[in-house]
Amino acid sequence: MTLPNGSAPELARQAAARAYELDRRHVFHSWSAQAHRTPMAITAAQGCYVWDGDGNRLLDFSSQMVNTNIGHQHPKVVAAVQEQAAKLCTVAPQHVNDARSEAARLIAERTPGELDKIFFTNGGADAVEHAVRLARLHTGRYKVLSRYRSYHGGTETAINLTGDPRRWPNDHGNSGVVHFFGPFLYRSQFHASTETEEAERALAHLEQTMVFEGPDTIAAVVLESIPGTAGIMVPPPGYMAGVRALCDKYGVVFIADEVMSGFGRTGKWFAIEHFEGVVPDLLTFAKGVNSGYVPLGGVAISPAIAATFDDRPYPGG
Ligand SMILES: Cc1ncc(COP(=O)(O)O)c(C=O)c1O
């Protein structure tokens, strides 16, 4: 039986063995002690399945990096990528292009509230970098708050926002990020026994953190609408609305990181929609926007923050 990409199994096995050998010789892997890796080869993928180097078909429970929201090799997206590649492969960002204009319109139609301006990036981490930069320039403040048990990306500010041990070797105490505890009743930091108590106490803790850090020094609070990498910790009712209210009270930008939770991953276009009436000022996306078929991410921007850069250049690209 041939693989879905047309390869014969024996040839696929030989190709995988060669790929493995070259990988071990030349590829430097992320987040890894290089000598201790035995990475799995993937030779083909279709829908929710991948094929390994020995020809086994495996159910891709991880959706790779939790990004193949429409599955592997969706024929419509593959055809669209091929068509665009044949038509026009690259233009510099200052130009207008029909594909980008249409993508921005389609995304803006689906983002909540009036998040209608889209800044495109190459992936999730740089979307987060730009969201923080937009917030800092908009507010004139530097500090950014994010929760322990979170993941926001591998680049400099994004890894410092991240609330897991991968941050530690990258944290030199100068990132301007302050961490706080988010709500999670199962392992409550607040000695809570109900969701209501957990939400109230987590909000009181966040407000105390803001007050003691100095609200006038805080540019943004960055939160995954539903945390992903650190555990699927769905915020209890009232928490996200409370965060929105605290941000309004202290003039702090609310950044919803929807890189993992966006584009249908939680059953709505964006996970923030589970919390009625809560609209962030900035929303970051990547992964599910195109299931990672080509690198793409971005930031959806509120009218007030977009207006900051009407007459003043945005210093980033
Ligand atoms: C919530 C969140 N933000 C940011 C990122 C970083 O995205 P990327 O890997 O595309 O840079 C991730 C990746 O897992 C993520 O889950």
PDB file of C-alpha atoms in Angstrom, residues 10 44 52 83 105 126 131 134 138 161 172 183 187 195 202 209 218 235-236 245 275 297 304:
ATOM      1  CA  GLU A  10      10.059   0.570   1.358  1.00  0.00           C
ATOM      2  CA  ALA A  44       3.430  11.608   5.287  1.00  0.00           C
ATOM      3  CA  ASP A  52       6.321   7.483  10.893  1.00  0.00           C
ATOM      4  CA  GLU A  83      -2.047  28.723  -6.781  1.00  0.00           C
ATOM      5  CA  ARG A 105     -10.737  41.289   5.910  1.00  0.00           C
ATOM      6  CA  ASP A 126       6.573  37.632  17.046  1.00  0.00           C
ATOM      7  CA  ALA A 131       1.458  43.180  20.836  1.00  0.00           C
ATOM      8  CA  LEU A 134       2.154  48.262  20.638  1.00  0.00           C
ATOM      9  CA  HIS A 138       0.404  53.256  23.321  1.00  0.00           C
ATOM     10  CA  LEU A 161       6.282  36.378  29.521  1.00  0.00           C
ATOM     11  CA  HIS A 172      18.064  38.137  33.277  1.00  0.00           C
ATOM     12  CA  PRO A 183      -7.103  30.858  38.605  1.00  0.00           C
ATOM     13  CA  ARG A 187      -4.501  23.360  42.218  1.00  0.00           C
ATOM     14  CA  GLU A 195     -15.063  28.407  41.156  1.00  0.00           C
ATOM     15  CA  ALA A 202      -7.457  35.392  41.767  1.00  0.00           C
ATOM     16  CA  THR A 209      -0.079  42.826  42.100  1.00  0.00           C
ATOM     17  CA  ILE A 218       2.089  48.712  33.746  1.00  0.00           C
ATOM     18  CA  PRO A 235     -10.791  30.411  33.594  1.00  0.00           C
ATOM     19  CA  PRO A 236     -13.786  30.260  35.964  1.00  0.00           C
ATOM     20  CA  ALA A 245     -12.471  45.630  34.383  1.00  0.00           C
ATOM     21  CA  PHE A 275     -16.527  34.878  28.238  1.00  0.00           C
ATOM     22  CA  GLY A 297       0.588  34.974  12.649  1.00  0.00           C
ATOM     23  CA  ALA A 304      -7.876  53.235  20.051  1.00  0.00           C
TER      24      ALA A 304
END
